[in-house]
């Protein structure tokens, strides 16, 4: 034995965090950002066409949704700093798999699961999704991370061509959540944040 301490075995979350730190890729060149650019270039929104995008870590089919989101937390933390310096506009989270948006209600659950992982990791400890008002934007709740209010936009293939969240037939096996600093929308008025 001779005084050497045994290391405790790494738990699942420890292994996911360690893997994310090792594989933290350039979020500007991430596949999620590239995939969403295909949508943003076709939309009628002039701001979307000009927005600078960072993307989530590449989707791992053998990992859970929650573990996939955890892989992107280092890049999301970097996004906090970059967005306050006006270096980037939007962080794109891509979720791959048609089961995650088999219906609008299932898509709503997917969005909640993604935001819950982000909320649980909040470096400021606010944990926005733990609020009794979570998701109730009509009662003043807003998503936040690291003290930064976030406007959350969602896209999935279920939305018809007449809807502003339509994906133009691109990436039919993916859905997207866009996180944008809420400061950008302070003077823009009210928005409908429901899934419908």
CSV table of C-alpha atoms in Angstrom, one decimal:
chain,number,residue,atom,x,y,z
A,1,UNK,CA,0.0,0.0,0.0
A,2,UNK,CA,2.8,2.4,0.9
A,3,UNK,CA,0.9,5.7,1.2
A,4,UNK,CA,-0.5,5.9,-2.4
A,5,UNK,CA,-4.0,7.0,-2.5
A,6,UNK,CA,-6.3,5.2,-4.9
A,7,UNK,CA,-8.3,7.5,-7.2
A,8,UNK,CA,-12.0,7.2,-7.0
A,9,UNK,CA,-13.5,5.8,-10.2
A,10,UNK,CA,-14.9,8.4,-12.6
A,11,UNK,CA,-18.6,8.6,-12.6
A,12,UNK,CA,-20.6,8.9,-15.9
A,13,UNK,CA,-20.9,12.7,-15.7
A,14,UNK,CA,-17.2,13.0,-14.9
A,15,UNK,CA,-16.3,10.9,-18.0
A,16,UNK,CA,-18.6,13.0,-20.2
A,17,UNK,CA,-17.1,16.3,-19.0
A,18,UNK,CA,-13.6,15.0,-19.4
A,19,UNK,CA,-14.4,13.8,-23.0
A,20,UNK,CA,-16.0,17.2,-23.8
A,21,UNK,CA,-12.9,19.0,-22.6
A,22,UNK,CA,-10.6,16.8,-24.7
A,23,UNK,CA,-12.8,17.0,-27.8
A,24,UNK,CA,-13.9,20.7,-27.6
A,25,UNK,CA,-13.9,21.6,-31.3
A,26,UNK,CA,-14.1,25.0,-32.9
A,27,UNK,CA,-17.7,26.0,-32.5
A,28,UNK,CA,-17.6,28.3,-35.5
A,29,UNK,CA,-16.8,25.3,-37.8
A,30,UNK,CA,-19.2,22.9,-36.0
A,31,UNK,CA,-21.5,20.8,-38.1
A,32,UNK,CA,-24.5,22.2,-36.2
A,33,UNK,CA,-23.7,25.8,-37.2
A,34,UNK,CA,-23.1,24.6,-40.8
A,35,UNK,CA,-26.4,22.7,-40.9
A,36,UNK,CA,-28.4,25.7,-39.6
A,37,UNK,CA,-26.7,28.0,-42.1
A,38,UNK,CA,-28.6,26.1,-44.8
A,39,UNK,CA,-31.9,27.2,-43.1
A,40,UNK,CA,-30.8,30.8,-42.2
A,41,UNK,CA,-29.8,31.6,-45.8
A,42,UNK,CA,-33.3,30.7,-47.0
A,43,UNK,CA,-35.4,32.5,-44.4
A,44,UNK,CA,-37.0,35.8,-45.0
A,45,UNK,CA,-35.5,37.1,-41.7
A,46,UNK,CA,-32.7,39.6,-42.8
A,47,UNK,CA,-31.0,39.2,-39.3
A,48,UNK,CA,-30.7,35.4,-39.6
A,49,UNK,CA,-28.8,35.7,-42.9
A,50,UNK,CA,-26.2,38.0,-41.3
A,51,UNK,CA,-25.9,36.3,-37.9
A,52,UNK,CA,-22.7,34.8,-36.8
A,53,UNK,CA,-23.2,31.2,-35.6
A,54,UNK,CA,-21.4,28.9,-33.2
A,55,UNK,CA,-22.6,25.3,-33.0
A,56,UNK,CA,-22.8,22.5,-30.6
A,57,UNK,CA,-20.5,19.5,-30.4
A,58,UNK,CA,-21.0,16.9,-33.1
A,59,UNK,CA,-23.9,14.5,-32.3
A,60,UNK,CA,-22.9,11.1,-30.9
A,61,UNK,CA,-25.4,8.4,-31.8
A,62,UNK,CA,-24.3,6.1,-28.9
A,63,UNK,CA,-24.8,8.8,-26.3
A,64,UNK,CA,-28.0,10.1,-24.6
A,65,UNK,CA,-29.4,13.4,-25.5
A,66,UNK,CA,-28.3,14.8,-22.1
A,67,UNK,CA,-24.7,13.5,-22.6
A,68,UNK,CA,-24.6,15.0,-26.1
A,69,UNK,CA,-25.7,18.4,-24.7
A,70,UNK,CA,-23.1,18.1,-21.9
A,71,UNK,CA,-20.4,17.7,-24.6
A,72,UNK,CA,-21.2,21.2,-25.8
A,73,UNK,CA,-21.1,23.0,-22.4
A,74,UNK,CA,-17.5,24.1,-22.7
A,75,UNK,CA,-18.3,25.8,-26.1
A,76,UNK,CA,-21.5,27.3,-24.6
A,77,UNK,CA,-19.4,28.8,-21.7
A,78,UNK,CA,-17.1,30.3,-24.3
A,79,UNK,CA,-20.2,31.6,-26.1
A,80,UNK,CA,-21.1,33.6,-23.0
A,81,UNK,CA,-17.9,35.5,-23.1
A,82,UNK,CA,-17.9,36.0,-26.9
A,83,UNK,CA,-21.5,37.2,-27.1
A,84,UNK,CA,-20.9,39.9,-24.5
A,85,UNK,CA,-18.0,41.1,-26.7
A,86,UNK,CA,-20.3,41.1,-29.8
A,87,UNK,CA,-18.1,38.4,-31.4
A,88,UNK,CA,-21.0,35.9,-32.0
A,89,UNK,CA,-24.8,36.2,-32.2
A,90,UNK,CA,-26.2,32.7,-31.9
A,91,UNK,CA,-25.3,29.3,-30.4
A,92,UNK,CA,-26.9,26.5,-32.4
A,93,UNK,CA,-27.8,23.2,-30.6
A,94,UNK,CA,-28.5,20.4,-33.1
A,95,UNK,CA,-30.3,17.3,-31.9
A,96,UNK,CA,-30.2,14.4,-34.4
A,97,UNK,CA,-32.9,11.7,-34.5
A,98,UNK,CA,-36.5,11.8,-35.7
A,99,UNK,CA,-37.8,10.3,-32.4
A,100,UNK,CA,-36.9,13.7,-30.8
A,101,UNK,CA,-39.6,15.4,-32.8
A,102,UNK,CA,-42.1,12.6,-33.6
A,103,UNK,CA,-44.8,15.2,-32.7
A,104,UNK,CA,-44.8,18.8,-31.6
A,105,UNK,CA,-45.4,17.7,-28.0
A,106,UNK,CA,-42.4,15.3,-28.2
A,107,UNK,CA,-40.4,18.2,-29.7
A,108,UNK,CA,-41.4,20.3,-26.7
A,109,UNK,CA,-40.1,17.6,-24.4
A,110,UNK,CA,-36.8,17.5,-26.3
A,111,UNK,CA,-36.4,21.3,-26.0
A,112,UNK,CA,-37.1,21.1,-22.3
A,113,UNK,CA,-34.5,18.3,-21.9
A,114,UNK,CA,-31.9,20.3,-23.7
A,115,UNK,CA,-32.6,23.5,-21.7
A,116,UNK,CA,-32.6,21.5,-18.4
A,117,UNK,CA,-29.0,20.2,-19.0
A,118,UNK,CA,-27.9,23.8,-19.8
A,119,UNK,CA,-29.8,25.2,-16.8
A,120,UNK,CA,-28.3,22.5,-14.4
A,121,UNK,CA,-24.8,23.6,-15.5
A,122,UNK,CA,-25.4,27.3,-15.0
A,123,UNK,CA,-22.1,28.8,-13.8
A,124,UNK,CA,-24.0,31.5,-11.9
A,125,UNK,CA,-26.2,28.9,-10.1
A,126,UNK,CA,-29.5,30.5,-11.2
A,127,UNK,CA,-30.8,27.2,-12.8
A,128,UNK,CA,-33.6,28.9,-14.8
A,129,UNK,CA,-35.6,25.7,-15.3
A,130,UNK,CA,-35.9,25.0,-11.6
A,131,UNK,CA,-38.1,28.1,-11.3
A,132,UNK,CA,-41.8,27.5,-10.6
A,133,UNK,CA,-42.4,29.8,-13.6
A,134,UNK,CA,-40.1,27.8,-16.0
A,135,UNK,CA,-41.4,28.0,-19.5
A,136,UNK,CA,-44.1,30.5,-18.7
A,137,UNK,CA,-42.9,33.4,-20.8
A,138,UNK,CA,-46.2,35.1,-20.5
A,139,UNK,CA,-45.5,35.4,-16.7
A,140,UNK,CA,-42.1,36.9,-17.2
A,141,UNK,CA,-39.9,33.8,-17.1
A,142,UNK,CA,-36.9,33.8,-19.5
A,143,UNK,CA,-34.1,31.3,-20.0
A,144,UNK,CA,-30.7,32.4,-18.8
A,145,UNK,CA,-27.2,30.9,-18.5
A,146,UNK,CA,-24.3,32.4,-16.7
A,147,UNK,CA,-26.4,35.5,-15.9
A,148,UNK,CA,-27.1,36.1,-19.6
A,149,UNK,CA,-30.8,36.1,-20.6
A,150,UNK,CA,-31.3,33.9,-23.6
A,151,UNK,CA,-33.9,34.0,-26.3
A,152,UNK,CA,-34.6,30.4,-27.5
A,153,UNK,CA,-35.7,29.8,-31.0
A,154,UNK,CA,-36.7,26.3,-32.1
A,155,UNK,CA,-36.8,24.6,-35.5
A,156,UNK,CA,-37.9,21.2,-36.6
A,157,UNK,CA,-39.1,19.5,-39.8
A,158,UNK,CA,-42.7,19.4,-38.5
A,159,UNK,CA,-43.3,23.1,-39.2
A,160,UNK,CA,-45.0,23.8,-42.6
A,161,UNK,CA,-43.8,26.2,-45.2
A,162,UNK,CA,-46.1,28.9,-43.9
A,163,UNK,CA,-44.4,28.9,-40.5
A,164,UNK,CA,-41.4,31.0,-39.5
A,165,UNK,CA,-39.7,27.9,-38.1
A,166,UNK,CA,-39.9,26.0,-41.4
A,167,UNK,CA,-36.6,24.2,-42.3
A,168,UNK,CA,-37.0,24.2,-46.1
A,169,UNK,CA,-36.5,20.4,-46.3
A,170,UNK,CA,-32.9,20.6,-45.0
A,171,UNK,CA,-31.6,18.2,-42.4
A,172,UNK,CA,-34.8,16.1,-42.1
A,173,UNK,CA,-33.4,14.0,-39.2
A,174,UNK,CA,-32.4,17.0,-37.1
A,175,UNK,CA,-34.1,19.7,-35.0
A,176,UNK,CA,-32.4,22.9,-33.7
A,177,UNK,CA,-32.5,25.1,-30.7
A,178,UNK,CA,-30.9,28.6,-31.2
A,179,UNK,CA,-29.7,30.4,-28.1
A,180,UNK,CA,-29.4,34.2,-28.6
A,181,UNK,CA,-28.5,36.8,-26.1
A,182,UNK,CA,-31.8,38.3,-24.8
A,183,UNK,CA,-30.2,41.8,-25.0
A,184,UNK,CA,-30.6,41.7,-28.8
A,185,UNK,CA,-34.4,41.6,-28.3
A,186,UNK,CA,-34.8,44.2,-25.6
A,187,UNK,CA,-36.4,46.8,-28.0
A,188,UNK,CA,-38.0,44.4,-30.4
A,189,UNK,CA,-41.3,43.9,-28.6
A,190,UNK,CA,-43.1,40.7,-27.7
A,191,UNK,CA,-42.8,37.3,-29.4
A,192,UNK,CA,-44.9,34.1,-29.4
A,193,UNK,CA,-42.6,31.5,-27.7
A,194,UNK,CA,-45.0,28.6,-27.9
A,195,UNK,CA,-44.2,25.5,-30.0
A,196,UNK,CA,-47.3,26.1,-32.2
